[in-house]
Amino acid sequence: MRIEVRDLSWGVPGKTIVHDVSLVVEPGETVGLIGPNGSGKSSLLRCVAGLRTPTGGTVLYDGAEIGAWSARDRARKLAFVEQTADTESDLRVAEVVMLGRTCHRSRWRGPDASDHEIVAAALARLDLTGLADRPWKQLSGGERQRTHLARALAQRTSGLLLDEPTNHLDVRHQLELMELAGSTPQTVVVALHDLALAARYCDRLVLMHGGAVVADGPATEVLTAPLLREVFDVEAEIGRDGLGHLAVGYREPVRR
Ligand SMILES: Nc1ncnc2c1ncn2[C@@H]1O[C@H](COP(=O)(O)OP(=O)(O)OP(=O)(O)O)[C@@H](O)[C@H]1O
């Protein structure tokens, strides 16, 4: 699916948090959303997911404005894993993942064989098959995060929004998750703090600062020492690691 954000602003009374953002993500593209704490990444993702009503501008999925769409219609097109995704009930892991199928079923019909197959595939993809019957509340932070990612996969949408999906994951699961985000035919927007990981797996990076987009392009154009200094207040050295991937080294933070 094609995601378009057109002149979007959002805020709370007395404070504009997202400033006039315009952004197009083409079908199948993986876009990394980067920026310092509080730069507006989560707020923008929540607007794109339809969970926040913009104070200005619009969000379009495949050319259609989503303003009047129901939550169910949005969920059929786009899955969203929030940074603090939570599940309050006493569900087991497979049941949490099955929640991803809710938007595809009528209220009166239980899961069918195809729903169970899709859930099993999503559990396997996130390395969770062995945990399927475990109560979700007993899981570690990384296992919970993978469960929510599996729920999003089970939703079988053409769009996927991920807010800091790697923050609880060990290195292997970070790489697997980012490989998935980079290779899926879905259109993906992923907020990340690890700039090297973003550079390695995303087709394009969008850099936010103070609620606005300040750079949008290939990693080599966005991850430059002057931009990182201006936006993150750090002195960085951009180079290549031993495997040829873009690497970012940091000196002491800039003191202001
Ligand atoms: N409902 C709200 N009411 C008041 N301020 C808010 C609200 N939601 C977000 N903010 C503020 O808006 C700014 C942007 O927050 P947001 O969570 O979008 O940033 P972020 O780039 O995702 O940050 P991080 O990297 O720390 O996750 C922050 O200063 C935050 O405190």
Short mmCIF file of C-alpha atoms and ligand atoms in Angstrom, two decimals:
data_model
loop_
_atom_site.label_atom_id
_atom_site.label_comp_id
_atom_site.label_asym_id
_atom_site.label_seq_id
_atom_site.Cartn_x
_atom_site.Cartn_y
_atom_site.Cartn_z
CA MET A 1 0.00 0.00 0.00
CA ARG A 2 1.01 3.60 -0.48
CA ILE A 3 1.01 5.77 2.61
CA GLU A 4 0.83 9.51 2.18
CA VAL A 5 1.02 12.08 4.93
CA ARG A 6 0.03 15.49 3.65
CA ASP A 7 0.82 18.71 5.58
CA LEU A 8 0.07 16.93 8.85
CA SER A 9 0.10 18.72 12.19
CA TRP A 10 -0.93 17.44 15.60
CA GLY A 11 -0.70 18.77 19.11
CA VAL A 12 -2.34 19.33 22.44
CA PRO A 13 -3.89 22.62 23.61
CA GLY A 14 -1.11 25.22 23.66
CA LYS A 15 1.52 22.96 22.05
CA THR A 16 2.03 21.82 18.47
CA ILE A 17 3.92 18.52 18.56
CA VAL A 18 3.98 17.47 14.88
CA HIS A 19 4.61 20.38 12.51
CA ASP A 20 3.37 20.30 8.94
CA VAL A 21 4.84 16.91 8.00
CA SER A 22 4.57 15.64 4.42
CA LEU A 23 5.79 12.18 3.59
CA VAL A 24 5.15 9.51 0.96
CA VAL A 25 5.98 5.84 1.49
CA GLU A 26 5.67 3.86 -1.71
CA PRO A 27 4.31 0.28 -1.81
CA GLY A 28 6.85 -2.18 -0.44
CA GLU A 29 9.21 0.49 0.81
CA THR A 30 10.78 0.31 4.30
CA VAL A 31 11.26 3.76 5.77
CA GLY A 32 13.19 4.35 8.98
CA LEU A 33 11.94 7.18 11.18
CA ILE A 34 14.77 8.55 13.28
CA GLY A 35 15.22 11.52 15.60
CA PRO A 36 16.01 12.38 19.20
CA ASN A 37 13.72 11.72 22.16
CA GLY A 38 10.63 13.87 21.93
CA SER A 39 11.11 14.75 18.25
CA GLY A 40 7.59 13.52 17.42
CA LYS A 41 8.16 10.06 15.91
CA SER A 42 5.55 8.24 18.01
CA SER A 43 3.07 11.09 17.66
CA LEU A 44 3.45 10.99 13.88
CA LEU A 45 3.07 7.19 13.79
CA ARG A 46 -0.10 7.42 15.92
CA CYS A 47 -1.55 9.95 13.46
CA VAL A 48 -0.64 7.69 10.52
CA ALA A 49 -2.29 4.73 12.29
CA GLY A 50 -5.45 6.83 12.76
CA LEU A 51 -5.18 6.78 16.57
CA ARG A 52 -4.76 10.56 16.72
CA THR A 53 -6.88 13.05 14.84
CA PRO A 54 -4.59 15.56 13.14
CA THR A 55 -5.16 19.23 13.89
CA GLY A 56 -4.22 19.91 10.28
CA GLY A 57 -3.55 17.94 7.10
CA THR A 58 -4.47 14.39 6.19
CA VAL A 59 -3.32 10.78 6.00
CA LEU A 60 -4.10 8.73 2.90
CA TYR A 61 -3.89 4.97 2.42
CA ASP A 62 -3.68 4.14 -1.28
CA GLY A 63 -4.98 7.59 -2.11
CA ALA A 64 -8.02 7.45 0.21
CA GLU A 65 -8.26 9.82 3.18
CA ILE A 66 -8.65 7.77 6.37
CA GLY A 67 -10.33 10.52 8.44
CA ALA A 68 -13.75 8.84 8.38
CA TRP A 69 -12.59 5.19 8.34
CA SER A 70 -13.60 2.84 11.15
CA ALA A 71 -10.90 1.30 13.35
CA ARG A 72 -11.72 -2.05 11.77
CA ASP A 73 -11.20 -0.78 8.22
CA ARG A 74 -7.89 0.81 9.18
CA ALA A 75 -6.78 -2.40 10.92
CA ARG A 76 -7.38 -4.40 7.76
CA LYS A 77 -4.95 -2.18 5.88
CA LEU A 78 -2.34 -1.31 8.47
CA ALA A 79 -0.94 -2.98 11.60
CA PHE A 80 0.71 -0.90 14.32
CA VAL A 81 3.01 -2.09 17.08
CA GLU A 82 3.36 0.67 19.63
CA GLN A 83 6.42 1.25 21.76
CA THR A 84 4.62 0.33 24.96
CA ALA A 85 2.34 -2.33 23.51
CA ASP A 86 0.51 -4.00 26.36
CA THR A 87 -2.06 -6.73 26.85
CA GLU A 88 -3.88 -6.51 30.13
CA SER A 89 -5.86 -9.73 30.16
CA ASP A 90 -4.76 -13.23 31.08
CA LEU A 91 -4.35 -14.37 27.48
CA ARG A 92 -1.84 -16.92 26.32
CA VAL A 93 0.70 -16.01 23.64
CA ALA A 94 -1.20 -17.69 20.76
CA GLU A 95 -4.39 -15.93 21.87
CA VAL A 96 -2.66 -12.54 21.82
CA VAL A 97 -1.46 -13.26 18.29
CA MET A 98 -5.00 -14.38 17.34
CA LEU A 99 -6.17 -10.84 18.22
CA GLY A 100 -4.54 -9.86 14.92
CA ARG A 101 -7.27 -11.82 13.12
CA THR A 102 -10.17 -9.96 14.82
CA CYS A 103 -10.50 -7.31 12.11
CA HIS A 104 -10.99 -10.02 9.47
CA ARG A 105 -13.84 -11.86 11.25
CA SER A 106 -17.44 -11.01 11.93
CA ARG A 107 -18.17 -10.50 15.62
CA TRP A 108 -20.12 -13.77 15.82
CA ARG A 109 -17.63 -16.10 14.15
CA GLY A 110 -14.78 -17.76 16.04
CA PRO A 111 -11.34 -18.44 14.52
CA ASP A 112 -11.35 -20.94 11.67
CA ALA A 113 -8.62 -23.27 10.39
CA SER A 114 -7.13 -20.56 8.22
CA ASP A 115 -6.89 -18.16 11.20
CA HIS A 116 -5.07 -20.87 13.19
CA GLU A 117 -2.68 -21.49 10.28
CA ILE A 118 -1.89 -17.79 9.98
CA VAL A 119 -1.29 -17.52 13.74
CA ALA A 120 0.99 -20.58 13.67
CA ALA A 121 2.99 -19.05 10.81
CA ALA A 122 3.32 -15.72 12.63
CA LEU A 123 4.46 -17.48 15.83
CA ALA A 124 7.06 -19.44 13.87
CA ARG A 125 8.28 -16.29 12.07
CA LEU A 126 8.95 -14.60 15.41
CA ASP A 127 10.52 -17.69 16.99
CA LEU A 128 7.63 -18.09 19.44
CA THR A 129 6.21 -21.51 18.63
CA GLY A 130 7.57 -22.98 21.87
CA LEU A 131 5.90 -20.22 23.88
CA ALA A 132 2.45 -20.42 22.24
CA ASP A 133 0.69 -21.73 25.36
CA ARG A 134 2.51 -19.55 27.90
CA PRO A 135 0.54 -16.81 29.67
CA TRP A 136 1.58 -13.52 28.05
CA LYS A 137 2.10 -11.91 31.47
CA GLN A 138 4.90 -14.38 32.27
CA LEU A 139 7.00 -13.41 29.24
CA SER A 140 10.21 -11.38 29.25
CA GLY A 141 10.24 -7.91 27.67
CA GLY A 142 11.71 -9.19 24.41
CA GLU A 143 9.29 -12.12 24.22
CA ARG A 144 6.37 -9.75 24.77
CA GLN A 145 7.67 -7.48 22.04
CA ARG A 146 7.97 -10.42 19.63
CA THR A 147 4.44 -11.51 20.54
CA HIS A 148 3.07 -8.11 19.56
CA LEU A 149 5.05 -8.23 16.33
CA ALA A 150 3.57 -11.67 15.61
CA ARG A 151 0.08 -10.24 16.26
CA ALA A 152 0.81 -7.50 13.71
CA LEU A 153 2.01 -10.10 11.16
CA ALA A 154 -1.11 -12.21 11.76
CA GLN A 155 -3.17 -9.15 10.82
CA ARG A 156 -1.93 -9.77 7.23
CA THR A 157 -2.00 -6.10 6.29
CA SER A 158 -0.24 -4.38 3.41
CA GLY A 159 1.10 -1.70 5.77
CA LEU A 160 3.07 -2.02 8.99
CA LEU A 161 4.03 0.66 11.51
CA LEU A 162 6.61 -0.26 14.13
CA ASP A 163 7.60 2.03 17.00
CA GLU A 164 10.99 1.07 18.38
CA PRO A 165 10.45 -2.65 17.70
CA THR A 166 13.98 -3.66 18.67
CA ASN A 167 14.33 -1.90 22.03
CA HIS A 168 13.87 -5.08 24.11
CA LEU A 169 15.41 -7.55 21.66
CA ASP A 170 18.76 -9.32 21.84
CA VAL A 171 21.12 -8.90 18.88
CA ARG A 172 19.98 -11.96 16.97
CA HIS A 173 16.30 -11.08 17.30
CA GLN A 174 17.05 -7.44 16.37
CA LEU A 175 18.70 -8.59 13.15
CA GLU A 176 15.91 -11.06 12.38
CA LEU A 177 13.24 -8.45 13.00
CA MET A 178 14.96 -5.86 10.85
CA GLU A 179 15.56 -8.43 8.09
CA LEU A 180 11.84 -9.10 8.19
CA ALA A 181 11.01 -5.37 8.08
CA GLY A 182 13.42 -4.82 5.20
CA SER A 183 12.37 -7.80 3.10
CA THR A 184 8.60 -8.05 3.57
CA PRO A 185 6.50 -6.92 0.60
CA GLN A 186 4.54 -4.81 3.11
CA THR A 187 5.02 -1.05 3.25
CA VAL A 188 6.86 -0.42 6.51
CA VAL A 189 7.53 2.66 8.61
CA VAL A 190 9.77 1.86 11.56
CA ALA A 191 10.90 4.27 14.29
CA LEU A 192 14.40 3.41 15.45
CA HIS A 193 17.11 4.83 17.69
CA ASP A 194 19.88 2.57 16.37
CA LEU A 195 21.07 4.59 13.37
CA ALA A 196 23.33 1.84 11.98
CA LEU A 197 20.49 -0.68 12.10
CA ALA A 198 18.20 1.84 10.40
CA ALA A 199 20.80 2.50 7.69
CA ARG A 200 21.38 -1.18 7.05
CA TYR A 201 17.79 -2.33 6.64
CA CYS A 202 15.75 0.68 5.53
CA ASP A 203 15.39 1.88 1.96
CA ARG A 204 15.18 5.46 3.14
CA LEU A 205 15.53 7.43 6.36
CA VAL A 206 13.33 10.27 7.56
CA LEU A 207 14.93 12.42 10.24
CA MET A 208 12.66 14.33 12.65
CA HIS A 209 13.61 17.24 14.86
CA GLY A 210 11.22 19.33 16.94
CA GLY A 211 8.18 17.70 15.35
CA ALA A 212 9.25 18.45 11.78
CA VAL A 213 10.98 16.43 9.07
CA VAL A 214 14.47 17.86 8.55
CA ALA A 215 15.88 15.26 6.13
CA ASP A 216 14.41 12.50 3.97
CA GLY A 217 16.53 10.30 1.72
CA PRO A 218 19.05 7.47 1.52
CA ALA A 219 21.04 6.76 4.71
CA THR A 220 24.24 8.14 3.18
CA GLU A 221 22.54 11.52 2.69
CA VAL A 222 20.71 11.66 6.01
CA LEU A 223 23.42 10.32 8.34
CA THR A 224 25.98 13.05 7.94
CA ALA A 225 28.14 14.48 10.70
CA PRO A 226 26.73 18.05 10.36
CA LEU A 227 23.10 16.83 10.50
CA LEU A 228 23.75 14.53 13.46
CA ARG A 229 25.46 17.38 15.28
CA GLU A 230 22.58 19.75 14.60
CA VAL A 231 19.81 17.29 15.48
CA PHE A 232 21.28 14.95 18.11
CA ASP A 233 23.93 17.26 19.62
CA VAL A 234 26.66 14.67 19.08
CA GLU A 235 29.91 14.67 17.18
CA ALA A 236 29.75 11.61 14.95
CA GLU A 237 32.09 9.89 12.53
CA ILE A 238 30.34 8.11 9.69
CA GLY A 239 32.21 5.22 8.14
CA ARG A 240 31.93 1.54 7.25
CA ASP A 241 32.25 -1.43 9.59
CA GLY A 242 34.25 -4.58 8.78
CA LEU A 243 31.29 -6.00 6.86
CA GLY A 244 30.90 -2.88 4.73
CA HIS A 245 27.77 -1.64 6.50
CA LEU A 246 27.41 2.02 7.33
CA ALA A 247 28.69 2.62 10.86
CA VAL A 248 28.28 5.60 13.16
CA GLY A 249 30.91 6.32 15.81
CA TYR A 250 30.31 8.92 18.49
CA ARG A 251 32.65 11.31 20.27
CA GLU A 252 31.64 13.06 23.49
CA PRO A 253 28.19 14.75 23.38
CA VAL A 254 28.33 18.38 22.30
CA ARG A 255 28.17 20.60 25.41
CA ARG A 256 26.00 23.68 24.93
N1 LIG B 1 -0.65 13.62 24.84
C1 LIG B 1 0.39 14.45 24.99
N2 LIG B 1 0.29 15.54 25.76
C2 LIG B 1 1.32 16.39 25.94
N3 LIG B 1 2.53 16.22 25.36
C3 LIG B 1 2.68 15.13 24.58
C4 LIG B 1 1.64 14.19 24.34
N4 LIG B 1 2.09 13.22 23.52
C5 LIG B 1 3.37 13.56 23.25
N5 LIG B 1 3.74 14.68 23.89
C6 LIG B 1 5.03 15.36 23.82
O1 LIG B 1 5.34 15.52 22.45
C7 LIG B 1 6.73 15.34 22.22
C8 LIG B 1 6.94 14.26 21.16
O2 LIG B 1 6.64 13.01 21.75
P1 LIG B 1 6.82 11.65 20.93
O3 LIG B 1 6.47 10.55 21.86
O4 LIG B 1 6.07 11.77 19.67
O5 LIG B 1 8.38 11.68 20.63
P2 LIG B 1 9.34 10.54 20.08
O6 LIG B 1 10.15 11.15 19.00
O7 LIG B 1 8.56 9.32 19.76
O8 LIG B 1 10.26 10.30 21.36
P3 LIG B 1 11.08 8.98 21.89
O9 LIG B 1 12.26 8.82 20.98
O10 LIG B 1 11.49 9.42 23.27
O11 LIG B 1 10.13 7.83 21.90
C9 LIG B 1 7.34 15.02 23.58
O12 LIG B 1 7.88 16.19 24.12
C10 LIG B 1 6.17 14.53 24.40
O13 LIG B 1 6.35 14.80 25.76
#
